[in-house]
Short mmCIF file of C-alpha atoms in Angstrom, two decimals:
data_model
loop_
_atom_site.label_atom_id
_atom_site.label_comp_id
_atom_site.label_asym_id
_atom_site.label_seq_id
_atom_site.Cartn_x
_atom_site.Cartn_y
_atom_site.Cartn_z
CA UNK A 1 0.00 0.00 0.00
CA UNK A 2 1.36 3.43 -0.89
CA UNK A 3 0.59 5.36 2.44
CA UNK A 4 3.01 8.24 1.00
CA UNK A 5 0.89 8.29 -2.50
CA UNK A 6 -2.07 8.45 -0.68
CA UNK A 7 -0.72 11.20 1.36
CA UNK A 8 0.21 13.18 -1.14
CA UNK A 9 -3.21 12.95 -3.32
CA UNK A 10 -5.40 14.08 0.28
CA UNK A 11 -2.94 16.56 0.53
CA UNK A 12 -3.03 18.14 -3.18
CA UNK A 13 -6.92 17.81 -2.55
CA UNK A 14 -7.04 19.66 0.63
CA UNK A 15 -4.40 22.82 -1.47
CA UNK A 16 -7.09 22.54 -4.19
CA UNK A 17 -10.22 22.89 -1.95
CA UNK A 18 -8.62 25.37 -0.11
CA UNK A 19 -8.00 27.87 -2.95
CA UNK A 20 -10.14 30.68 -4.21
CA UNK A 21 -9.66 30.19 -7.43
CA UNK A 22 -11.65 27.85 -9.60
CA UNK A 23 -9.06 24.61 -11.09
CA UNK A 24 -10.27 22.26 -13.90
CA UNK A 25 -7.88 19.93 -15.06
CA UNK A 26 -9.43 18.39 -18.17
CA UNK A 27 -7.44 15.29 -19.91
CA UNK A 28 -6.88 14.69 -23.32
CA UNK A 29 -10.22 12.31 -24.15
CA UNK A 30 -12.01 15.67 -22.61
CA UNK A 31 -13.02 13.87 -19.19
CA UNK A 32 -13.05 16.18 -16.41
CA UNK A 33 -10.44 15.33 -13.72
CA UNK A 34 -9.75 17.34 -11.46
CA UNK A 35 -12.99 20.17 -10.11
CA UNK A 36 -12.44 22.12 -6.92
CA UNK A 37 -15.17 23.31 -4.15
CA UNK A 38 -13.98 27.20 -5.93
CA UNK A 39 -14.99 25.56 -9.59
CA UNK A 40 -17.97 24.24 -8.21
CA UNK A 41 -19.05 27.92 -6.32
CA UNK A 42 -18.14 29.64 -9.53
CA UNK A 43 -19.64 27.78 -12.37
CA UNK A 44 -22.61 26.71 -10.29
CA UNK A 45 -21.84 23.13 -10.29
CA UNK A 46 -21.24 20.11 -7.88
CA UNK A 47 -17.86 18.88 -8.17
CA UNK A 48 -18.44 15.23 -7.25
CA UNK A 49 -21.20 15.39 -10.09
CA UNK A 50 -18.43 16.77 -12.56
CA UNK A 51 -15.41 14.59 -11.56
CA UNK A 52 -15.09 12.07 -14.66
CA UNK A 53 -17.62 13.17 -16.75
CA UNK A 54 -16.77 14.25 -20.60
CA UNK A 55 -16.37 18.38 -20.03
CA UNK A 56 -18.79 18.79 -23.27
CA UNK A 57 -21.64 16.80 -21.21
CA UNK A 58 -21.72 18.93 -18.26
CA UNK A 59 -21.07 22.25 -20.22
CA UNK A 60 -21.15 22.47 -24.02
CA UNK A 61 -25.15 22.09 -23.87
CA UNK A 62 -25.84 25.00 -21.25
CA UNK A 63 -25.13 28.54 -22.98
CA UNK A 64 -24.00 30.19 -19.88
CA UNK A 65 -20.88 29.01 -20.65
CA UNK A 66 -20.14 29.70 -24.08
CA UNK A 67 -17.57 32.27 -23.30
CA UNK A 68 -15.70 30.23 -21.13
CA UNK A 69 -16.31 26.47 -23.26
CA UNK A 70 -14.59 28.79 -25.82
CA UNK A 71 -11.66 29.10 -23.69
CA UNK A 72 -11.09 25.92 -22.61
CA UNK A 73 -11.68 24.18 -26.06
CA UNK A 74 -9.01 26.50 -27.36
CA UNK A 75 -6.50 24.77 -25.03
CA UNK A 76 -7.93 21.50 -24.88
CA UNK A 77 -7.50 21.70 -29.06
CA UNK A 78 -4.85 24.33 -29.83
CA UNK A 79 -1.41 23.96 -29.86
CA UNK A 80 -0.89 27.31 -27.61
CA UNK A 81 -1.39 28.31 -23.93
CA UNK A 82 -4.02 30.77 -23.51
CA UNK A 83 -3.49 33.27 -20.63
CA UNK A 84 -5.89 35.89 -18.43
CA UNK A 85 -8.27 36.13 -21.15
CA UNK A 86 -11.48 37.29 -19.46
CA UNK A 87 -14.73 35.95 -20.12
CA UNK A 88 -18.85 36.74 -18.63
CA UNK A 89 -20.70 33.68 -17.34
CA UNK A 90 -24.57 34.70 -17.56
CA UNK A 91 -26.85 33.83 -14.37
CA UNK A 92 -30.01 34.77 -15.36
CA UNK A 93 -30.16 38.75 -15.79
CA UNK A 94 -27.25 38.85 -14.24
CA UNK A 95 -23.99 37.58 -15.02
CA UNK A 96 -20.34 36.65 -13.27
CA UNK A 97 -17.34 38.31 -15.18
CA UNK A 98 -14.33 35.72 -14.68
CA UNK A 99 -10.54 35.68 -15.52
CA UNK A 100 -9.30 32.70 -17.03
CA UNK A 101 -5.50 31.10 -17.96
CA UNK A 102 -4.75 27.88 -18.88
CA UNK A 103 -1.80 25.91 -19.41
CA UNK A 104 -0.52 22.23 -20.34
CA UNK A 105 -0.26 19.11 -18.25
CA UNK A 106 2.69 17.24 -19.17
CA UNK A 107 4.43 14.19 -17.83
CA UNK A 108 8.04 12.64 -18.74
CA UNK A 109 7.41 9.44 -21.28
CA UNK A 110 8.80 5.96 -20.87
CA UNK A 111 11.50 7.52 -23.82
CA UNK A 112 12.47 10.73 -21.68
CA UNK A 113 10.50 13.09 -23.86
CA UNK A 114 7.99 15.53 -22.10
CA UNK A 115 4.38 14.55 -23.08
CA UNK A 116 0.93 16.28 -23.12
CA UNK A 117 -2.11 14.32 -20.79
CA UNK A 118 -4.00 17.37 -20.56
CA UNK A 119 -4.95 20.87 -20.21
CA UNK A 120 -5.41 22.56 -16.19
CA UNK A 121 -7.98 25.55 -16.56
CA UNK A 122 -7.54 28.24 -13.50
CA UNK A 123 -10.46 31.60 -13.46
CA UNK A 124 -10.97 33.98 -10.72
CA UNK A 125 -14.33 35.66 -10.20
CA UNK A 126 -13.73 39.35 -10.58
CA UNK A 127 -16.85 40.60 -10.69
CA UNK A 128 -16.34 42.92 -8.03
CA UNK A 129 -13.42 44.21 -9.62
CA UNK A 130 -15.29 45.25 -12.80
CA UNK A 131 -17.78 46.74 -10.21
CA UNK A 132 -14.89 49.12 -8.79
CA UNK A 133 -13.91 49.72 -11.86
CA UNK A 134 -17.17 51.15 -13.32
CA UNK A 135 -18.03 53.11 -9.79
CA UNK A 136 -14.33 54.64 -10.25
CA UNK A 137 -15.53 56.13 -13.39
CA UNK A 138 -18.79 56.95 -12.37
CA UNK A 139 -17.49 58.90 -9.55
CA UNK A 140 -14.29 60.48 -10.42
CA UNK A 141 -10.73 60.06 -9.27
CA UNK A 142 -11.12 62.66 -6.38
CA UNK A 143 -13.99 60.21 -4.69
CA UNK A 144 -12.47 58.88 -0.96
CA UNK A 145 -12.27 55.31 -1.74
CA UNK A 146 -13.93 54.63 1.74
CA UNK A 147 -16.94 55.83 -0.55
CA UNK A 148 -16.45 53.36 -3.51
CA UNK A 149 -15.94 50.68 -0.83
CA UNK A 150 -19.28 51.57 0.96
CA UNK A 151 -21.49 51.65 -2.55
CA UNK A 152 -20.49 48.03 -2.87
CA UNK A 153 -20.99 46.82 0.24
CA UNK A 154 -24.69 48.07 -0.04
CA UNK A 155 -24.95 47.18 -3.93
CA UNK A 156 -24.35 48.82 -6.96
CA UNK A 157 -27.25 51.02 -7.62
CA UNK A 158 -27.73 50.72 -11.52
CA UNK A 159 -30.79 53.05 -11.47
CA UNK A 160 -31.61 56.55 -11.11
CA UNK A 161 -34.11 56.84 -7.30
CA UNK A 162 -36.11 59.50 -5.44
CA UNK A 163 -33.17 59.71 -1.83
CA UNK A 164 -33.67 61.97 0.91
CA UNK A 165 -30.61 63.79 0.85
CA UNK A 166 -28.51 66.51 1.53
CA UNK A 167 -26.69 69.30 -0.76
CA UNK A 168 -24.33 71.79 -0.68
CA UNK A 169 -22.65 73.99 -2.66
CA UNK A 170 -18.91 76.16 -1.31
CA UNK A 171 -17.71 79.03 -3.67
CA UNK A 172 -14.86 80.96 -3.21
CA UNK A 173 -15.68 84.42 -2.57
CA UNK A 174 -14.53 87.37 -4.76
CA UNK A 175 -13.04 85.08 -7.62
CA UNK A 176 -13.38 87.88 -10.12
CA UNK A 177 -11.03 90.23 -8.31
CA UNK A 178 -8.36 87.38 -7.31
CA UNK A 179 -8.09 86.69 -11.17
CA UNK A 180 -7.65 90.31 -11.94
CA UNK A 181 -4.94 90.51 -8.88
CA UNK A 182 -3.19 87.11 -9.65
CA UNK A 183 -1.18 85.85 -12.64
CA UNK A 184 -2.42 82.37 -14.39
CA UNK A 185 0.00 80.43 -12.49
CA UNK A 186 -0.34 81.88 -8.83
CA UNK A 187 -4.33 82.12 -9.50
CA UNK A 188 -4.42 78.42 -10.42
CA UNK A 189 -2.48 77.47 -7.27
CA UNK A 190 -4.50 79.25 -4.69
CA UNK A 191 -7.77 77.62 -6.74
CA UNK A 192 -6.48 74.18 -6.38
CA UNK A 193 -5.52 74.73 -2.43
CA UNK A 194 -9.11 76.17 -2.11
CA UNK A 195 -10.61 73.19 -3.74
CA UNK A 196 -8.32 70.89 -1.87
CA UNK A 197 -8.84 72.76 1.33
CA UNK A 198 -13.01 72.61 0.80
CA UNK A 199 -13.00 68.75 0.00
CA UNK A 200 -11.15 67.04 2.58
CA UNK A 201 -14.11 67.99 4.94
CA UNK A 202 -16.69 66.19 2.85
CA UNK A 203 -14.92 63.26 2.70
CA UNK A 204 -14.32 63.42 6.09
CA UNK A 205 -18.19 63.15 6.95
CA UNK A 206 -19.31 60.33 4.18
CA UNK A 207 -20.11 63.03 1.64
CA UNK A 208 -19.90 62.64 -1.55
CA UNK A 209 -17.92 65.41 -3.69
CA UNK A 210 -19.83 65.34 -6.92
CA UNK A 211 -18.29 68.31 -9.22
CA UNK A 212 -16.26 71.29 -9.39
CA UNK A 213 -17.89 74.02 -11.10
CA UNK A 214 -14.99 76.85 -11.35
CA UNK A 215 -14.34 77.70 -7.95
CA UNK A 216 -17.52 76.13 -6.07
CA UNK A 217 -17.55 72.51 -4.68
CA UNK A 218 -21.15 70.83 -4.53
CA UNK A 219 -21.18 67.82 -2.67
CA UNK A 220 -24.04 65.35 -1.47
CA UNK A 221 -24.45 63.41 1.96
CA UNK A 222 -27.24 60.86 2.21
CA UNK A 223 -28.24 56.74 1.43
CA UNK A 224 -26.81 54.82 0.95
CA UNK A 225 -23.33 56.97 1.68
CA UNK A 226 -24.25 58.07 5.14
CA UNK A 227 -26.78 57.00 7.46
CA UNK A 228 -30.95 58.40 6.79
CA UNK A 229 -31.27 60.05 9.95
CA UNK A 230 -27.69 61.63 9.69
CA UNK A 231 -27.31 63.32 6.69
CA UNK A 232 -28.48 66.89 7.46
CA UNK A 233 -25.82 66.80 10.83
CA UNK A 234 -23.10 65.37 8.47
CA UNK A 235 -23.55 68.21 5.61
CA UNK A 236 -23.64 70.97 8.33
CA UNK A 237 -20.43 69.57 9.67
CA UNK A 238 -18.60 69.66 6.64
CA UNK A 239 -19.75 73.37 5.65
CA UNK A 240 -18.22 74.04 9.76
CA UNK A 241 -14.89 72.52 8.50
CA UNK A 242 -14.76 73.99 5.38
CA UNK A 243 -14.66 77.65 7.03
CA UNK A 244 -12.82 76.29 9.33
CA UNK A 245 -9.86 75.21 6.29
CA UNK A 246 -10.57 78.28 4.71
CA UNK A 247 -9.37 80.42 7.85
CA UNK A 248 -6.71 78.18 7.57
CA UNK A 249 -5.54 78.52 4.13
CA UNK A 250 -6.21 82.23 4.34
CA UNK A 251 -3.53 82.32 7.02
CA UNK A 252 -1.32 80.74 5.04
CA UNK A 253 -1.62 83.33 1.95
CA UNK A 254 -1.40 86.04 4.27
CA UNK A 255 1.97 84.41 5.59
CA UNK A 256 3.76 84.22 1.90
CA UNK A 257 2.46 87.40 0.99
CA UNK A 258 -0.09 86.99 -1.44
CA UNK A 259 -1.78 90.47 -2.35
CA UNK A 260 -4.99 91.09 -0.39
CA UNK A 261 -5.17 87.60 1.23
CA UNK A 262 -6.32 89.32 3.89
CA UNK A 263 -9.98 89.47 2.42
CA UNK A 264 -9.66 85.30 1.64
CA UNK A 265 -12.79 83.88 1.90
CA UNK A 266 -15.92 81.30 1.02
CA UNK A 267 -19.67 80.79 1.44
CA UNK A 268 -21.80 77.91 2.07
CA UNK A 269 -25.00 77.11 0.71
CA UNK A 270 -26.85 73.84 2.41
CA UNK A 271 -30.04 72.20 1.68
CA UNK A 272 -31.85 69.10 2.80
CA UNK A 273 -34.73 67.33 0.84
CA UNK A 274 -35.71 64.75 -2.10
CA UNK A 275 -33.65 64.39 -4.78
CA UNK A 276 -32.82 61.91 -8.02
CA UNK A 277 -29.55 60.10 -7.52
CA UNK A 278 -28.67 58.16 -10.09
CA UNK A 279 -26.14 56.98 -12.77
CA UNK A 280 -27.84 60.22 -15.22
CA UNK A 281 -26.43 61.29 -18.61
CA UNK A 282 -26.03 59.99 -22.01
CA UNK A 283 -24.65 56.19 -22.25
CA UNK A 284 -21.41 58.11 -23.81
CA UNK A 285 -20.95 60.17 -20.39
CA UNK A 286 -22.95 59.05 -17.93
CA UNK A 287 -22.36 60.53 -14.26
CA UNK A 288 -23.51 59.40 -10.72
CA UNK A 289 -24.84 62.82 -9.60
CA UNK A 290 -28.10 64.39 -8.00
CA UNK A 291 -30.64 66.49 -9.16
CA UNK A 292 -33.80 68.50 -8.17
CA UNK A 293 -35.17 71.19 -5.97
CA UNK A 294 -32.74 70.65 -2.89
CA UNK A 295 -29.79 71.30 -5.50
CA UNK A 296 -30.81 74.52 -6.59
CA UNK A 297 -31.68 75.65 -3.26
CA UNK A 298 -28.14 75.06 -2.10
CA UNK A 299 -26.89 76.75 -5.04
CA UNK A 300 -29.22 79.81 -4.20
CA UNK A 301 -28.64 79.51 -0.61
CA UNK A 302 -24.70 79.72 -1.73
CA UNK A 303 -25.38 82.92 -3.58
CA UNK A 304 -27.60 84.60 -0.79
CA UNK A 305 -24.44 84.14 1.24
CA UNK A 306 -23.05 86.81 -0.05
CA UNK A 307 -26.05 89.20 0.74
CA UNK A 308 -26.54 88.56 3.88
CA UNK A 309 -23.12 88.61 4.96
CA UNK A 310 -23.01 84.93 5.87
CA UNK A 311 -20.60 82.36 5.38
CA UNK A 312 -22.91 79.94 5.69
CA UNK A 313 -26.97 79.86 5.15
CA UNK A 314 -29.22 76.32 5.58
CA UNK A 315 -32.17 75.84 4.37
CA UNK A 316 -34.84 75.47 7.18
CA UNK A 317 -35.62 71.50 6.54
CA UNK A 318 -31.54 71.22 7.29
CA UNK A 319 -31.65 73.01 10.74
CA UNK A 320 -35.00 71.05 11.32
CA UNK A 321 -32.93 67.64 11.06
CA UNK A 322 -29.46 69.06 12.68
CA UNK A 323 -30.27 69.05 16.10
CA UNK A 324 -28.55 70.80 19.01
CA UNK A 325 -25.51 70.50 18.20
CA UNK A 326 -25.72 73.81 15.74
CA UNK A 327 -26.24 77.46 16.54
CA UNK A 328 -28.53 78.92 13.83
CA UNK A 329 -30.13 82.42 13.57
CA UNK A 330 -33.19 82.72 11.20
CA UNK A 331 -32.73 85.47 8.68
CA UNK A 332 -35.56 85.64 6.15
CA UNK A 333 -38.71 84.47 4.66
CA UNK A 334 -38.12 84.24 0.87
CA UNK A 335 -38.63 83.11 -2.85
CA UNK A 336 -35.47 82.30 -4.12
CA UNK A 337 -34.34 82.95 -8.28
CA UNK A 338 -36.30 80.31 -10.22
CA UNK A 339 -39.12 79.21 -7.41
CA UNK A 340 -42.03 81.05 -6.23
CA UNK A 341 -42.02 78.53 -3.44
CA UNK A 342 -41.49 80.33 0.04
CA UNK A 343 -38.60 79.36 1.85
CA UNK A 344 -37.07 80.03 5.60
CA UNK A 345 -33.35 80.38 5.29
CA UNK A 346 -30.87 80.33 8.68
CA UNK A 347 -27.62 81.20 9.23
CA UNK A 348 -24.99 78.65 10.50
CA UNK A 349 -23.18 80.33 13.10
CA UNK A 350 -21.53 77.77 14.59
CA UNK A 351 -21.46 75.20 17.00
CA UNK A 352 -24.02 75.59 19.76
CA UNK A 353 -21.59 74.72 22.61
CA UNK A 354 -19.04 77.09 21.40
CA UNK A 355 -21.68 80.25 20.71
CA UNK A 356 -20.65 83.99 22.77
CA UNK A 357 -23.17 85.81 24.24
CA UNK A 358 -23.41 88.03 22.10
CA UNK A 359 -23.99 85.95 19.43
CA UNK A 360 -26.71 84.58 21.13
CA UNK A 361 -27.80 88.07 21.78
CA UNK A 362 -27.99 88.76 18.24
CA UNK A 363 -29.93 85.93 17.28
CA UNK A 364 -32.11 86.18 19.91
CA UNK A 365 -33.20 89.81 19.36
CA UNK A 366 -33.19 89.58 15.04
CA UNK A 367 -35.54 86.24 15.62
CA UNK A 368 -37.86 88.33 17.68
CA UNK A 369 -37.86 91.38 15.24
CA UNK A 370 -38.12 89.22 12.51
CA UNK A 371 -41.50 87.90 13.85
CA UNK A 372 -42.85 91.32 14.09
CA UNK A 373 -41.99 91.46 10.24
CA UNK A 374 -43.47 88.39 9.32
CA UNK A 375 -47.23 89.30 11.41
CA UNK A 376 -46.52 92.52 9.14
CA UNK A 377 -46.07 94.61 12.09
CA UNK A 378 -43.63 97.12 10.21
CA UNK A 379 -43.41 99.70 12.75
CA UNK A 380 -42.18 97.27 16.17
CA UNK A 381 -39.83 95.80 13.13
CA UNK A 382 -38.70 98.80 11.86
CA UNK A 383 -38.18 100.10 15.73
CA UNK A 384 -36.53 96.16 17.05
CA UNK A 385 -34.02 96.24 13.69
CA UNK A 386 -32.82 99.95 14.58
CA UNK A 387 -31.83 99.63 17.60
CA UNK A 388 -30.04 96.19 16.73
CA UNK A 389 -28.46 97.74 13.35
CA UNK A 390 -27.42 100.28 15.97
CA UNK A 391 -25.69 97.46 18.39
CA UNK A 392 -24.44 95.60 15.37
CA UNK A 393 -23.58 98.09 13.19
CA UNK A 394 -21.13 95.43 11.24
CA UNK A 395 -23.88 92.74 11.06
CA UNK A 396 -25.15 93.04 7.11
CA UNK A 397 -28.05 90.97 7.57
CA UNK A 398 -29.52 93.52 10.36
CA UNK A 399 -28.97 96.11 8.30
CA UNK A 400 -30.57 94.90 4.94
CA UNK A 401 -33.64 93.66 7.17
CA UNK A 402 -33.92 97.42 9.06
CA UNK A 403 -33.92 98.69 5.67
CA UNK A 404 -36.66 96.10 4.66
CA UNK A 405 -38.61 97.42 7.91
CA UNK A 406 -38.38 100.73 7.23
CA UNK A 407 -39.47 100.69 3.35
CA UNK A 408 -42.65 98.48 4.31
CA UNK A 409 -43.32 100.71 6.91
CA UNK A 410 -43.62 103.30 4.43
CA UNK A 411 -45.21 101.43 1.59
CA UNK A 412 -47.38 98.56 3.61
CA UNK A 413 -48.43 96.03 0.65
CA UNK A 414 -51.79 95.51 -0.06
CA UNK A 415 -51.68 92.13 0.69
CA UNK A 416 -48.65 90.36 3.16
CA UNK A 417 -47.81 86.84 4.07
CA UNK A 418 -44.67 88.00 5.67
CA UNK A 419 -42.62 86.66 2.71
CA UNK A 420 -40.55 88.37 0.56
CA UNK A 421 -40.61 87.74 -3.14
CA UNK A 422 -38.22 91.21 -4.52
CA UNK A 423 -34.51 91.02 -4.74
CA UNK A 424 -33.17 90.04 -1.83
CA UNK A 425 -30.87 92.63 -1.89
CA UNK A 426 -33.47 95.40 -3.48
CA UNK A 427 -36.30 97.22 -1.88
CA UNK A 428 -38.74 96.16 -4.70
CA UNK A 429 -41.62 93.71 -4.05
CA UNK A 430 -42.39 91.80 -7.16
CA UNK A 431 -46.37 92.39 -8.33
#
């Protein structure tokens, strides 16, 4: 009895059924002799039902396999070793995309010369390699691979869906004049450090960075990137570190000496609501990206910014979802460009724990005036704005809403909801 033989076959059964990879070795009548537990997972087979059977009775009669049957007649028939050719195996709708190599089984003859008894057959599954590869390109090379490795832990989402999400949008402020004040190269480097500087935070908290639009960032936080309940906290966190990298980098420029660096700065725009997500284009450039009324509120939200004298301004369905953790201060009842739906926009200020009195102050006493402006009691909110315009005489958004006071008081509409559908900047209601 060969107890070493033996030995040696359990063992080189044990390496097989151990591996990952699917092994076929295949001998030169075309029975199947050699099909490991990986095979078996793979090509949806039992091994011990494969094991000396003719390969073409177990495969050649099923079209799933045609690919790979291609393959392995090739080296089965053809004087040439075929290597890492890669080949789909179809499961329904579905299908498996596998790697295959092959090579020649060869013993020594009774006359010393090497001879051909078969053909071994080796394939991987890499499936989710192809998957990678496709959410790569769908999402740029910027995306935090944490990102790519979450969307296919969840699943691949192949279709466009209504999500529950949140947007925002960061723009550098006053890019016009740093172009005018820097030359190509110097301008180019203090956009990419902005850019740089704006995105790490997003990545930081699950977000999504979904384009670069000249010097504004949008970015997305929601399912199945970041938990449902979170995604409003997560957005407002990110707009917090942004400012908070942009008082960074501004130091920075001020230290080398870059003209007027002292004026450095950026606005946030943040909204929360339903959106399309979705793999959304033309099959020749599709993009994963969102769309919808949430976007363009950020985007508007980003712009008001600037005319309020915010950094950054939430829409109210984000500081609804926030929580405590965030100091806001209501500014305004509005219709923003492109909607004649009314919308409460708040000021980010900050994190609640970290707030000064007198920024609590502030908020306290413009919230209360601004409730005398929306029961269109002009006079109380002409008299509460003055005398906080007076205490915060640097504070634009007091001082565009005492101005808004004092021209209704003057000119009381016909008709008032306490929303405000002129410029936001202007003194004009629209009809």
């Amino acid at each position: 009895m060969n107890t070493s033989g033996n030995r040696d076959a359990l063992l080189s059964e044990r390496i097989l059924d151990s591996m990952r990879d699917g092994v076929i070795a295949i001998d030169l009548n075309g029975r199947v002799i050699t099909f490991n537990e990986a095979a078996g997972t793979i090509l949806l087979k039992n091994p011990a039902d494969v094991i000396g059977q003719p390969f073409a009775a177990e495969f050649m009669a099923d079209e799933r396999y045609d690919d790979f049957n291609e393959v392995v007649l090739r080296a089965v028939y053809e004087a040439e070793v075929v290597h890492s050719t890669d080949v789909k195996l179809y499961t329904g709708k579905s299908h498996r995309d596998l790697r295959v190599s092959s090579s020649f089984l060869t013993h020594i003859g009774e006359d010393g010369a090497r001879e051909r008894f078969g053909v071994v057959v080796v394939f991987s599954d890499i499936t989710d390699g192809r998957k990678r590869q496709k959410l790569q390109r769908l999402f740029g090379e910027y995306v935090d691979p944490r990102i790519v490795e979450q969307i296919l832990s969840r699943g691949e989402q192949e279709s466009s869906s209504r999500q529950d999400m949140t947007i925002s949008f960061v723009d550098m402020r006053d890019y016009t004049g740093w172009s005018e004040r820097l030359d190509a190269d110097a301008l180019t480097d203090v956009l990419n450090r902005f850019l740089t500087a704006v995105t790490k935070p997003i990545g930081e908290g699950g977000g999504i960075t979904d384009k670069y639009i000249g010097d504004a960032a949008m970015a997305y936080w929601g399912p199945p990137f970041v938990e449902a309940g979170t995604h409003a906290t997560d957005g407002c966190r990110a707009a917090l570190g942004q400012i908070a990298a942009v008082d960074t980098l501004r130091g920075e420029l001020i230290a080398e000496g870059i003209p007027s660096a002292e004026r450095f700065d950026a606005v946030v725009g943040v909204a929360t609501g339903d959106v399309l997500a979705g793999d959304i284009g033309p099959p020749s450039s599709r993009n994963f990206t969102v769309i919808g009324n949430a976007v363009n509120l950020a985007a508007r939200l980003q712009d008001l910014a600037k005319i309020y004298g915010e950094r950054i301004i939430a829409s109210h369905e984000t500081r609804s979802r926030a929580g405590d953790e965030f100091a806001f201060r209501e500014l305004d009842q509005i219709t923003v460009r492109g909607s004649h739906r009314p919308v409460r926009i708040h000021a980010l200020t900050g994190r609640s724990s970290e707030l000064s009195d007198k920024d609590a102050t502030l908020a306290h006493r413009y919230e209360d005036a601004l409730a005398h402006l929306y029961e269109g009691a002009f006079e109380p909110a002409k008299a509460a704005f003055g005398a906080l315009a007076g205490a915060y005489p640097d504070d634009k958004a007091t001082q565009l809403m005492f101005a808004r006071a004092t021209f209704l008081a003057e000119q009381p509409p016909p008709t008032w909801d306490g929303v405000w559908r002129g410029d936001a900047e202007g003194l004009a209601l629209s009809p």
